[in-house]
Amino acid sequence: MKIKNILSPAVVTTSLKSTTKEGVISELLDLLVSAKLVTDRDAVLSALMDRERKMSTGIQHGVAIPHGKTSAVKNLVACIGIKKDGVDFASLDGEPSRIFIMTLSPLDRVGPHVQFLAEVSMVIKTEEARERLLNAKTAQEVLAVFGI
Amino acid sequence: MAHEMMLLALQLGVILVVTKLNGWFFSRKLKQPKVLGELVAGMVVGPYVLGAIPLGSLGALFPPVVGTVPVSPELYGIATVGSILLLFSSGLETDLPTFLRFSGKASVVGLGGVIVSFLLGAGVTVLLHPAVHSIMDPEALFLGTICTATSIGITARILGETKKISSPEGVTILAAAVLDDVISIVLLSVVVGISAVELGGGSVAWGGIGAVALKAVGFWAICMVAGILVAPHLTKRMKGLESLGLVAELSFGIALLLAGLSEMAGLAMIIGAYITGLSFSQTDVSAEITERVKAVGEYFIPVFFAVMGMMVDFRAVGAVLGFGILFSVIAFAGKLIGCGFPALFVGFNLKGAFRIGAGMLPRGEVTLIVAGIGLASGAIGADMFGVAVMTMLLASVAAPPLLVQAFKGGSGYRKKLQEPDAGDVVTIELDFPSERAADFLRRTLADSFRSEGFFIRTIEGSVKSWQVRKEEMVFVMKRHGSKLEFTGKREHEAFVRLMLMESLVDFQEFVDSLKSMEQPEMMGAGLLMNMFAQK
């Protein structure tokens, strides 16, 4: 799987406005809806929130990976959002989350989503890469971190 | 035609019954390799002993056939398929990185064996055969060549039975035996060329002989490289067909094709089959292919060994018994010294060198091919053909118990096998409240990996271990009591962690659903109540 086949400027924002978990997830979902990658917004939102209730997707170092499985997509779709001030995402290390990488995958398979996240995590493993993401002003600058 | 096919069915039926029962008897009661039982079964029911007895209107069950092979072409064909299956699965079971790592050592061992065996074989013929005066005499050349080829089939079978195929000695023996066959066949073409000239008069056409040799070596090298490079891409395509059975069947088809092409290039068919197996051994579906091929092999491989046993003409051997025994001993010594001695210089200790020497002892199909060509061309007589068969027989009978004995005990390799760099390997551990819980989770995790196209196979050993593999991503899952452990390369760590997390989330969902289940004891009571319901 290639990250560049999944991500494009239309699904990247550097200015998330919400200050709550549900708000951030809704905003990210709107990106996918505007890019016409998702149709049934409400069902997808509930799938994503359902997943958050089972186990928070806020991991370490300000990175969160909200994701869900839904019949509303046929292939893996993903989007990226940045919020410099951070949001309380109930993350593992207790730090506020700033970099959000959200994926939606079809119901029957988790592999593509795991593969995609594994590839993304290789890129943002370093402090330097995460700093570049936080300082990005445009979608293009964000994608540049992933070599796109 | 109908009669031949009926006879073939009867012959195969008898062969399967006697080889299977005798194989069982040898392995269970005599503690010997099954292959020996199969060879002996073949000798006893074959055309030179019981098989020649007429059975009423049917006639003999195994009527002796005139020519180099004393059984019918149909039966020999089935035996050939057996040998291809055997070498294909031996290739599949070989660990390719170890094979490549030991191929340099194997070349030294193989070459040493060929040179020493050839010189000893040809030398003893010159010394003891009254009609042979020079090492360039066709008879001396043929008997020298007869000494060189190793029967990779018998050795592979024993290494497989004792699970030693991927040990340093195992891979060295197999790689050296493959090389030996290649060199022997090249040597055969040279010997045939020289003999033809000496028997018919004229000068030796070195150009033509060189071309034949070059073709054989070239084919071998090209197939090895191409096979190793192409197989992973090919299996990736074949997996798209979504049937593992089909992948195994197609890969065996390729083994047959390469076996045929290998014969066309002047090499033995088994070399093509082995190279195909070796190429597929590194793919993620190798265990699935092996399992299926072995199941079929169980039916065909005994036919191959029985037919090998059937080739032994006890009368021809009787006439040259003294020379035959001496020649066999020399042929043994040639391999033990020729292969064992160089092994000492490439990292093996005395035990390892002896194992390698013993592993190179069996003689088989190539010996018979060489002897058969010698007989057909008039270079050697029926007596020397008998000697060749006797050498093959004694080596094949003596080598299996020797090899089994030799492989007992510790490593025969001086250095420790190199472990992957510790910095590149990561271990993830998960602790569970009980062994049962750990095992339950292990199954759940295995199912999630399987549904993502991973292949899981059990690794033999003291702890419970499984190899989880998809293309180049490989890691090992182990269960120590109530702990699950995952070990793999650092580059795959993120993927494994995320997969584990997803499976745990699924598991959480399952636990929640269990909690909401009606009380199980009520369900159980309901089941029992209905057992004794009236009417």
XYZ file of C-alpha atoms in Angstrom:
683
model
C 0.000 0.000 0.000
C 1.219 3.466 -0.814
C 0.417 6.386 1.468
C 0.288 8.679 -1.537
C -2.581 6.692 -3.075
C -4.681 7.340 0.015
C -3.825 10.932 0.934
C -4.391 14.125 -1.056
C -4.571 17.866 -0.160
C -8.395 17.621 -0.053
C -8.270 15.347 3.012
C -5.712 17.324 5.011
C -6.337 20.296 7.294
C -3.892 22.232 9.444
C -6.548 24.216 11.276
C -8.892 22.031 13.302
C -11.178 24.216 15.378
C -12.984 21.889 17.792
C -11.903 21.474 21.376
C -13.565 18.135 22.105
C -12.932 14.579 20.960
C -16.284 14.258 19.198
C -15.856 17.695 17.634
C -12.436 16.815 16.177
C -13.722 13.506 14.827
C -16.748 15.265 13.251
C -14.524 17.867 11.641
C -12.230 15.207 10.213
C -15.244 13.284 8.942
C -16.499 16.435 7.199
C -13.254 16.488 5.245
C -13.969 13.002 3.926
C -17.599 13.890 3.190
C -16.599 17.016 1.224
C -14.059 14.980 -0.703
C -17.012 12.650 -1.562
C -15.236 9.664 -0.006
C -17.973 8.996 2.559
C -21.742 9.188 2.117
C -23.557 8.049 5.246
C -22.076 10.609 7.661
C -24.159 9.760 10.717
C -23.549 6.019 10.576
C -19.820 6.563 10.147
C -19.677 9.016 13.037
C -21.372 6.530 15.307
C -18.931 3.777 14.194
C -15.978 6.028 15.015
C -17.347 7.042 18.409
C -18.224 3.439 19.155
C -14.586 2.511 18.604
C -13.428 5.353 20.890
C -15.667 4.052 23.667
C -14.052 0.594 23.484
C -10.513 1.925 23.688
C -9.283 5.465 23.088
C -7.210 5.885 19.947
C -5.129 8.681 21.460
C -1.658 7.172 21.653
C 1.600 8.867 22.610
C 3.459 12.070 21.760
C 0.337 13.961 20.711
C -0.645 11.459 18.029
C -4.184 10.045 17.758
C -5.432 7.517 15.232
C -9.246 7.525 15.323
C -10.555 4.755 13.100
C -13.625 2.720 12.435
C -15.041 -0.062 10.329
C -18.081 0.733 8.256
C -20.062 -0.493 5.287
C -20.127 3.128 4.043
C -16.709 2.711 2.400
C -15.542 0.086 -0.062
C -11.843 0.798 0.281
C -9.679 2.324 2.936
C -10.008 6.124 3.211
C -7.959 8.398 5.459
C -7.522 12.031 6.417
C -5.123 14.090 8.508
C -5.863 16.987 10.819
C -3.533 19.155 12.880
C -4.484 21.151 15.971
C -1.466 22.896 17.390
C -3.053 23.653 20.787
C -4.102 20.067 21.269
C -7.309 18.418 22.462
C -7.889 16.071 25.373
C -8.270 12.727 23.606
C -7.870 10.504 26.693
C -4.507 9.469 25.283
C -2.274 6.758 26.738
C 0.376 9.170 28.008
C -2.190 11.732 29.179
C -0.837 14.398 26.825
C -3.220 16.375 24.608
C -3.436 15.086 21.034
C -2.286 17.376 18.191
C -1.823 15.168 15.146
C -4.894 13.196 14.043
C -4.712 10.502 11.433
C -8.172 9.089 10.860
C -8.972 6.012 8.803
C -12.163 4.252 7.770
C -12.084 0.745 6.428
C -14.631 -1.746 5.113
C -16.231 -4.039 7.710
C -14.581 -7.282 6.709
C -10.906 -6.307 6.766
C -8.638 -4.552 9.211
C -5.427 -5.311 7.287
C -5.327 -2.300 4.908
C -6.024 0.088 7.762
C -3.351 -1.509 9.958
C -0.912 -1.540 7.032
C -1.611 2.149 6.332
C -1.193 3.150 9.979
C 1.987 1.088 10.267
C 3.428 2.942 7.275
C 2.340 6.325 8.622
C 3.746 5.556 12.045
C 7.123 4.752 10.514
C 7.183 8.301 9.120
C 6.087 10.136 12.271
C 8.231 8.038 14.572
C 10.739 10.877 14.988
C 10.257 14.024 17.019
C 11.506 16.015 14.053
C 8.797 14.694 11.705
C 6.097 15.450 14.267
C 7.451 19.005 14.693
C 7.342 19.522 10.933
C 3.698 18.422 10.920
C 2.793 20.789 13.761
C 4.527 23.705 12.031
C 2.950 23.020 8.637
C 0.870 25.915 7.333
C -0.686 24.202 4.321
C -1.947 20.781 3.381
C 0.911 20.498 0.922
C 3.461 20.981 3.703
C 1.816 18.195 5.697
C 1.907 15.837 2.735
C 5.563 16.736 2.144
C 6.396 15.157 5.498
C 5.048 11.883 4.064
C 7.092 12.378 0.923
C 4.072 13.286 -1.212
C -2.654 -51.595 -24.412
C -5.432 -52.719 -22.062
C -3.246 -55.596 -20.902
C -0.310 -53.271 -20.128
C -2.537 -50.925 -18.158
C -4.099 -53.793 -16.247
C -0.610 -55.081 -15.430
C 0.444 -51.583 -14.360
C -2.509 -51.307 -11.982
C -1.679 -54.713 -10.481
C 2.018 -53.835 -10.197
C 1.310 -50.508 -8.499
C -1.123 -52.172 -6.133
C 1.431 -54.812 -5.135
C 4.202 -52.205 -4.837
C 2.150 -49.919 -2.611
C 1.044 -52.721 -0.311
C 4.482 -54.301 0.090
C 6.469 -51.053 0.349
C 4.094 -49.544 2.870
C 4.001 -52.664 5.047
C 7.747 -53.263 4.793
C 8.451 -49.576 5.389
C 6.342 -49.794 8.537
C 8.171 -52.975 9.577
C 11.609 -51.382 9.047
C 10.773 -48.160 10.859
C 8.744 -49.564 13.760
C 10.306 -52.954 14.387
C 13.880 -52.634 13.091
C 14.241 -48.891 13.856
C 15.603 -48.287 10.361
C 14.570 -45.676 7.796
C 11.415 -46.505 5.832
C 13.265 -46.080 2.552
C 15.340 -49.165 3.269
C 12.185 -51.222 3.713
C 10.886 -49.858 0.413
C 14.118 -50.727 -1.429
C 14.162 -54.257 0.002
C 10.473 -54.737 -0.828
C 11.276 -53.773 -4.416
C 14.160 -56.260 -4.604
C 12.013 -59.107 -3.318
C 8.914 -58.608 -5.452
C 10.893 -57.404 -8.480
C 11.559 -59.083 -11.830
C 14.650 -60.928 -10.596
C 13.027 -62.671 -7.616
C 9.322 -63.226 -6.879
C 8.075 -61.011 -9.707
C 9.374 -63.439 -12.324
C 7.187 -66.331 -11.114
C 4.313 -66.912 -13.574
C 0.867 -66.523 -12.050
C -1.389 -68.742 -14.162
C -2.874 -67.051 -17.215
C -1.568 -63.642 -16.132
C 2.053 -64.697 -16.537
C 4.750 -63.015 -14.438
C 3.610 -59.939 -12.496
C 6.930 -58.193 -13.181
C 8.134 -59.773 -16.435
C 11.806 -58.836 -16.886
C 12.184 -56.216 -19.601
C 15.298 -56.311 -21.765
C 17.333 -53.112 -21.636
C 18.907 -50.932 -18.989
C 15.747 -50.770 -16.860
C 14.209 -54.181 -16.106
C 10.663 -52.874 -15.550
C 8.042 -51.648 -18.015
C 8.302 -48.050 -19.289
C 4.873 -47.342 -17.739
C 6.030 -48.380 -14.279
C 9.329 -46.569 -14.716
C 7.339 -43.465 -15.653
C 5.348 -43.587 -12.413
C 8.605 -44.099 -10.498
C 10.041 -41.030 -12.240
C 7.062 -38.944 -11.117
C 7.809 -40.259 -7.617
C 11.417 -39.091 -7.830
C 10.292 -35.659 -9.045
C 7.827 -35.374 -6.141
C 10.546 -36.423 -3.718
C 13.101 -33.881 -4.890
C 10.497 -31.148 -5.234
C 9.483 -31.580 -1.602
C 13.148 -31.844 -0.512
C 13.736 -28.494 -2.210
C 10.675 -27.036 -0.476
C 11.967 -28.180 2.900
C 15.415 -26.705 2.379
C 16.056 -23.382 4.066
C 17.170 -21.217 1.158
C 19.295 -18.664 3.068
C 21.179 -21.522 4.783
C 21.489 -23.325 1.445
C 23.001 -20.253 -0.206
C 25.239 -19.629 2.779
C 26.584 -23.167 2.625
C 26.764 -23.451 -1.162
C 30.437 -22.419 -1.176
C 31.283 -25.094 1.378
C 29.115 -27.561 -0.528
C 31.064 -26.877 -3.737
C 34.310 -27.784 -1.963
C 32.707 -30.925 -0.501
C 31.059 -31.937 -3.788
C 34.176 -31.372 -5.889
C 36.351 -33.208 -3.372
C 33.970 -36.154 -3.489
C 33.883 -36.277 -7.281
C 37.655 -36.023 -7.751
C 38.641 -38.553 -5.084
C 35.863 -41.016 -6.020
C 36.660 -40.825 -9.727
C 40.369 -41.384 -9.217
C 39.859 -44.226 -6.751
C 37.182 -45.908 -8.881
C 39.146 -45.673 -12.107
C 42.403 -46.541 -10.284
C 41.105 -49.729 -8.694
C 39.716 -50.857 -12.062
C 43.131 -50.385 -13.685
C 44.789 -52.273 -10.824
C 42.407 -55.207 -10.541
C 40.760 -55.638 -13.931
C 43.035 -57.776 -16.096
C 41.844 -56.248 -19.381
C 42.217 -52.606 -18.314
C 45.655 -51.055 -18.482
C 45.123 -47.312 -18.485
C 42.927 -44.788 -16.711
C 41.883 -43.569 -20.178
C 40.408 -46.993 -20.969
C 36.603 -46.602 -21.416
C 35.912 -49.230 -18.767
C 38.088 -47.411 -16.192
C 36.535 -44.061 -17.141
C 32.996 -45.415 -16.733
C 33.677 -47.133 -13.438
C 35.302 -43.930 -12.173
C 32.232 -41.923 -13.190
C 29.931 -44.511 -11.578
C 31.651 -43.721 -8.275
C 30.989 -39.990 -8.468
C 27.214 -39.451 -8.412
C 25.398 -39.301 -5.082
C 21.788 -40.388 -4.774
C 20.239 -37.230 -3.443
C 16.908 -39.082 -3.221
C 17.881 -41.546 -0.501
C 19.772 -38.933 1.507
C 16.959 -36.409 1.171
C 14.458 -38.956 2.394
C 16.524 -39.806 5.478
C 17.277 -36.158 6.245
C 13.570 -35.473 5.903
C 12.591 -38.392 8.147
C 15.057 -37.266 10.833
C 14.249 -33.540 10.342
C 17.839 -32.615 9.522
C 17.313 -31.069 6.078
C 18.033 -27.535 7.248
C 20.961 -28.358 9.554
C 24.396 -27.129 8.357
C 25.331 -30.713 7.454
C 21.930 -31.326 5.832
C 22.105 -28.337 3.488
C 25.774 -29.002 2.707
C 24.959 -32.602 1.774
C 21.979 -31.633 -0.381
C 23.783 -28.765 -2.111
C 26.876 -30.934 -2.649
C 24.741 -33.832 -3.914
C 22.990 -31.567 -6.418
C 26.368 -30.268 -7.523
C 27.702 -33.819 -7.657
C 24.954 -34.870 -10.010
C 25.633 -31.856 -12.194
C 29.380 -32.591 -12.240
C 28.786 -36.329 -12.755
C 26.564 -35.680 -15.728
C 29.087 -33.284 -17.194
C 31.752 -35.913 -16.538
C 29.543 -38.520 -18.203
C 29.297 -36.451 -21.361
C 33.088 -36.142 -21.400
C 33.562 -39.868 -20.755
C 31.033 -40.829 -23.433
C 32.841 -38.560 -25.872
C 36.234 -40.079 -25.136
C 34.899 -43.662 -25.108
C 33.147 -43.249 -28.435
C 36.431 -42.213 -29.975
C 38.440 -44.955 -28.305
C 35.966 -47.653 -29.236
C 35.397 -46.443 -32.776
C 38.761 -44.874 -33.547
C 39.468 -41.247 -34.453
C 40.244 -38.171 -32.400
C 38.451 -36.801 -29.331
C 36.058 -33.938 -30.232
C 36.660 -31.744 -27.191
C 34.591 -28.897 -28.664
C 31.405 -30.941 -28.767
C 32.009 -32.367 -25.300
C 32.678 -28.886 -23.923
C 29.431 -27.588 -25.422
C 27.414 -30.338 -23.732
C 29.097 -29.632 -20.404
C 28.572 -25.892 -20.731
C 24.884 -26.355 -21.550
C 24.328 -28.462 -18.443
C 26.134 -26.084 -16.108
C 24.524 -23.019 -17.726
C 21.014 -24.444 -17.386
C 21.615 -25.252 -13.739
C 22.963 -21.785 -12.916
C 20.264 -19.900 -14.852
C 17.434 -21.926 -13.292
C 18.787 -21.401 -9.795
C 19.013 -17.622 -10.190
C 15.766 -17.214 -12.141
C 13.843 -19.521 -9.812
C 14.912 -17.676 -6.694
C 14.055 -14.290 -8.196
C 10.763 -15.250 -9.842
C 9.112 -17.551 -7.266
C 7.994 -14.848 -4.757
C 6.312 -12.804 -7.536
C 4.767 -15.901 -9.024
C 3.205 -17.044 -5.757
C 1.879 -13.527 -5.167
C 0.036 -13.815 -8.499
C -1.118 -17.346 -7.836
C -2.530 -16.385 -4.438
C -4.866 -14.080 -6.340
C -6.636 -17.258 -7.485
C -7.691 -17.693 -3.847
C -7.081 -21.407 -3.618
C -4.049 -22.773 -1.819
C -4.684 -26.169 -3.367
C -4.400 -24.574 -6.791
C -1.134 -22.830 -5.827
C 0.359 -26.199 -4.799
C -0.896 -27.926 -7.943
C 0.438 -25.195 -10.238
C 3.809 -25.168 -8.524
C 4.101 -28.929 -8.962
C 3.238 -28.390 -12.624
C 6.173 -25.991 -12.812
C 8.390 -28.592 -11.102
C 7.452 -31.138 -13.794
C 8.114 -28.609 -16.557
C 11.510 -27.711 -15.155
C 12.318 -31.399 -14.656
C 11.620 -32.042 -18.315
C 13.600 -29.000 -19.440
C 16.438 -30.072 -17.188
C 16.549 -33.450 -18.942
C 16.487 -31.644 -22.299
C 19.516 -29.642 -21.204
C 21.358 -32.874 -20.501
C 20.859 -32.869 -16.717
C 18.851 -35.315 -14.613
C 15.137 -34.495 -14.158
C 15.465 -34.497 -10.386
C 17.750 -31.460 -10.559
C 14.997 -29.369 -12.157
C 12.532 -30.610 -9.545
C 14.888 -29.760 -6.684
C 15.586 -26.262 -8.033
C 11.831 -25.590 -8.317
C 11.282 -26.718 -4.727
C 14.189 -24.625 -3.521
C 12.802 -21.553 -5.296
C 9.369 -21.947 -3.689
C 10.867 -22.719 -0.264
C 11.355 -19.024 0.506
C 7.746 -18.011 -0.245
C 5.051 -17.585 2.392
C 3.051 -20.483 0.958
C 5.900 -23.022 1.122
C 4.427 -24.872 4.122
C 1.051 -25.126 2.379
C 2.641 -26.430 -0.842
C 4.850 -28.894 1.078
C 1.918 -30.300 3.007
C -0.042 -30.976 -0.178
C 2.911 -32.292 -2.194
C 3.935 -34.630 0.610
C 0.458 -36.103 0.778
C 0.676 -37.029 -2.905
C 4.308 -38.094 -2.473
C 3.278 -40.732 0.048
C 1.669 -42.622 -2.837
C 4.317 -42.161 -5.528
C 7.690 -41.979 -3.759
C 7.617 -45.617 -2.511
C 7.113 -46.674 -6.154
C 10.367 -44.916 -7.034
C 12.317 -46.701 -4.293
C 10.713 -50.053 -5.069
C 11.707 -49.705 -8.733
C 15.273 -48.873 -7.634
C 15.280 -52.104 -5.662
C 13.877 -53.970 -8.651
C 16.887 -53.056 -10.756
C 19.136 -55.355 -8.778
C 19.939 -58.492 -10.807
C 21.355 -60.858 -8.237
C 22.787 -63.245 -10.864
C 24.881 -60.579 -12.603
C 26.167 -59.464 -9.240
C 27.068 -63.022 -8.219
C 29.622 -63.455 -11.016
C 31.764 -60.515 -9.930
C 31.077 -60.645 -6.237
C 34.684 -60.271 -5.035
C 35.564 -57.359 -7.304
C 32.158 -55.841 -6.641
C 32.591 -55.802 -2.877
C 36.093 -54.328 -3.162
C 34.902 -51.732 -5.668
C 32.005 -50.804 -3.365
C 34.361 -50.361 -0.434
C 36.592 -48.135 -2.571
C 33.548 -46.152 -3.688
C 32.557 -45.717 -0.025
C 36.047 -44.587 0.890
C 36.082 -42.182 -2.057
C 33.039 -40.331 -0.733
C 33.889 -40.547 2.949
C 37.392 -39.195 2.370
C 36.662 -37.023 -0.660
C 33.713 -35.238 0.989
C 34.555 -35.623 4.673
C 38.145 -34.399 4.490
C 37.390 -31.068 2.723
C 34.461 -30.564 5.147
C 36.984 -30.370 7.977
C 38.476 -27.290 6.325
C 35.198 -25.416 5.808
C 34.007 -25.203 9.403
C 32.863 -28.712 10.295
C 34.254 -30.804 13.133
C 35.020 -34.516 12.873
C 31.414 -35.440 13.645
C 30.119 -33.064 10.975
C 32.678 -34.305 8.436
C 31.624 -37.902 9.069
C 27.947 -36.974 8.701
C 28.663 -35.278 5.393
C 30.751 -38.214 4.168
C 28.014 -40.667 5.187
C 25.341 -38.474 3.635
C 27.156 -38.552 0.314
C 27.413 -42.362 0.277
C 24.112 -43.410 -1.299
C 24.272 -44.068 -4.992
C 21.181 -44.190 -7.076
C 19.530 -42.985 -10.185
C 22.537 -41.219 -11.722
C 24.770 -44.244 -11.037
C 22.295 -46.367 -12.927
C 21.997 -43.815 -15.716
C 25.797 -43.761 -16.089
C 26.071 -47.554 -15.936
C 23.161 -47.942 -18.356
C 24.772 -45.631 -20.904
C 28.081 -47.475 -20.478
C 26.347 -50.805 -21.065
C 24.393 -49.561 -24.070
C 27.503 -48.057 -25.692
C 29.528 -51.216 -25.174
C 32.083 -49.445 -22.976
C 31.329 -51.772 -20.078
C 29.971 -55.335 -20.036
C 27.103 -56.888 -18.067
C 29.591 -57.878 -15.350
C 30.705 -54.283 -14.717
C 27.090 -53.161 -14.931
C 26.497 -55.709 -12.178
C 29.319 -54.118 -10.183
C 27.704 -50.707 -10.600
C 24.353 -52.048 -9.419
C 26.055 -53.785 -6.520
C 27.819 -50.585 -5.494
C 24.534 -48.744 -5.642
C 22.837 -51.462 -3.666
C 25.474 -51.781 -0.941
C 25.825 -48.026 -0.598
C 22.075 -47.560 -0.494
C 21.624 -50.303 2.079
C 24.609 -49.331 4.244
C 24.164 -45.564 4.118
C 20.721 -45.115 5.738
C 21.511 -46.801 9.089
C 24.955 -45.198 9.071
C 23.460 -41.789 8.410
C 20.799 -42.144 11.090
C 23.512 -43.161 13.568
C 25.861 -40.361 12.440
C 23.237 -37.686 13.012
C 22.765 -38.562 16.662
C 24.309 -36.132 19.148
C 25.273 -32.476 19.004
C 26.159 -30.098 16.207
C 28.789 -31.016 13.679
C 29.444 -27.403 12.790
C 32.206 -25.630 14.672
C 30.764 -22.133 14.610
C 27.388 -21.221 16.042
C 24.803 -20.474 13.385
C 24.551 -16.745 13.008
C 21.489 -15.289 14.703
C 19.851 -12.178 13.241
C 21.253 -8.921 14.607
C 19.659 -8.385 18.038
C 19.183 -4.653 17.322
C 16.890 -5.433 14.378
C 14.691 -7.819 16.303
C 11.865 -6.734 18.584
C 9.886 -8.812 21.061
C 6.399 -7.837 22.186
C 4.990 -9.586 25.242
C 1.400 -9.918 26.415
C 0.530 -11.332 29.831
C -2.773 -13.103 30.454
C -4.390 -14.285 33.685
C -4.248 -17.978 32.744
C -2.804 -20.397 30.190
C -6.271 -21.021 28.867
C -6.874 -17.315 28.322
C -3.494 -16.970 26.576
C -4.286 -19.893 24.303
C -7.743 -18.551 23.527
C -6.269 -15.171 22.595
C -3.568 -16.896 20.560
C -6.256 -18.596 18.470
C -8.178 -15.342 18.065
C -5.014 -13.544 16.981
C -4.123 -16.355 14.584
C -7.588 -16.052 13.020
C -7.226 -12.282 12.557
C -3.823 -12.712 10.924
C -5.172 -15.482 8.726
C -8.048 -13.303 7.561
C -5.456 -10.738 6.472
C -3.741 -13.238 4.199
C -1.085 -14.439 6.641
C 0.005 -18.074 6.738
C 0.556 -19.691 10.088
C 2.491 -22.863 10.672
C 3.545 -24.662 13.794
C 7.252 -24.730 14.542
C 8.465 -27.943 16.129
C 10.104 -27.432 19.494
C 9.780 -27.523 23.252
C 7.700 -24.347 23.583
C 4.571 -23.737 21.555
C 5.693 -21.609 18.600
C 4.096 -20.559 15.354
C 5.528 -18.815 12.347
C 3.219 -16.059 11.052
C 4.117 -15.001 7.557
C 2.889 -12.957 4.632
C 5.337 -12.362 1.818
C 8.460 -10.802 3.337
C 6.810 -10.041 6.688
C 7.634 -12.858 9.094
C 7.382 -13.106 12.847
C 7.224 -15.816 15.453
C 4.430 -16.160 17.994
C 5.250 -18.165 21.136
C 3.284 -19.132 24.188
C 5.145 -19.611 27.460
C 2.506 -20.561 30.012
C 0.136 -17.631 30.316
C 2.363 -15.316 28.280
C 2.219 -14.649 24.542
C 5.371 -13.432 22.867
C 5.823 -11.973 19.382
C 9.276 -11.678 17.861
C 9.975 -10.052 14.527
C 11.974 -7.445 12.661
C 11.842 -3.860 13.914
C 10.491 -2.618 10.581
C 7.343 -4.709 11.083
C 6.849 -3.809 14.736
C 4.232 -1.088 14.164
C 2.133 -3.387 12.022
C 2.220 -6.213 14.549
C 1.385 -3.892 17.457
C -1.594 -2.379 15.614
C -2.864 -5.803 14.565
C -2.627 -7.024 18.144
C -4.457 -3.957 19.386
C -7.276 -4.416 16.862
C -7.641 -8.047 17.863
C -7.759 -7.085 21.527
C -10.504 -4.536 20.818
C -12.456 -7.276 19.064
C -11.831 -9.508 22.023
C -13.132 -6.832 24.370
C -16.326 -6.745 22.341
C -16.591 -10.518 22.687
C -16.082 -10.334 26.457
C -18.797 -7.673 26.703
C -21.193 -9.850 24.744
C -20.427 -12.768 27.072
C -21.233 -10.627 30.081
C -24.623 -9.832 28.625
C -25.339 -13.528 28.054
C -28.087 -15.121 30.126
C -26.696 -17.185 32.958
C -25.018 -20.233 31.401
C -26.120 -22.524 34.217
C -29.758 -21.734 33.382
C -29.062 -22.603 29.757
C -27.464 -25.887 30.907
C -30.414 -26.683 33.162
C -32.772 -26.035 30.251
C -30.857 -28.546 28.133
C -31.072 -31.263 30.784
C -34.761 -30.590 31.524
C -35.671 -31.300 27.920
C -33.750 -34.601 27.957
C -36.402 -36.252 30.067
C -39.423 -34.480 28.657
C -42.608 -36.548 28.588
C -43.693 -37.753 25.142
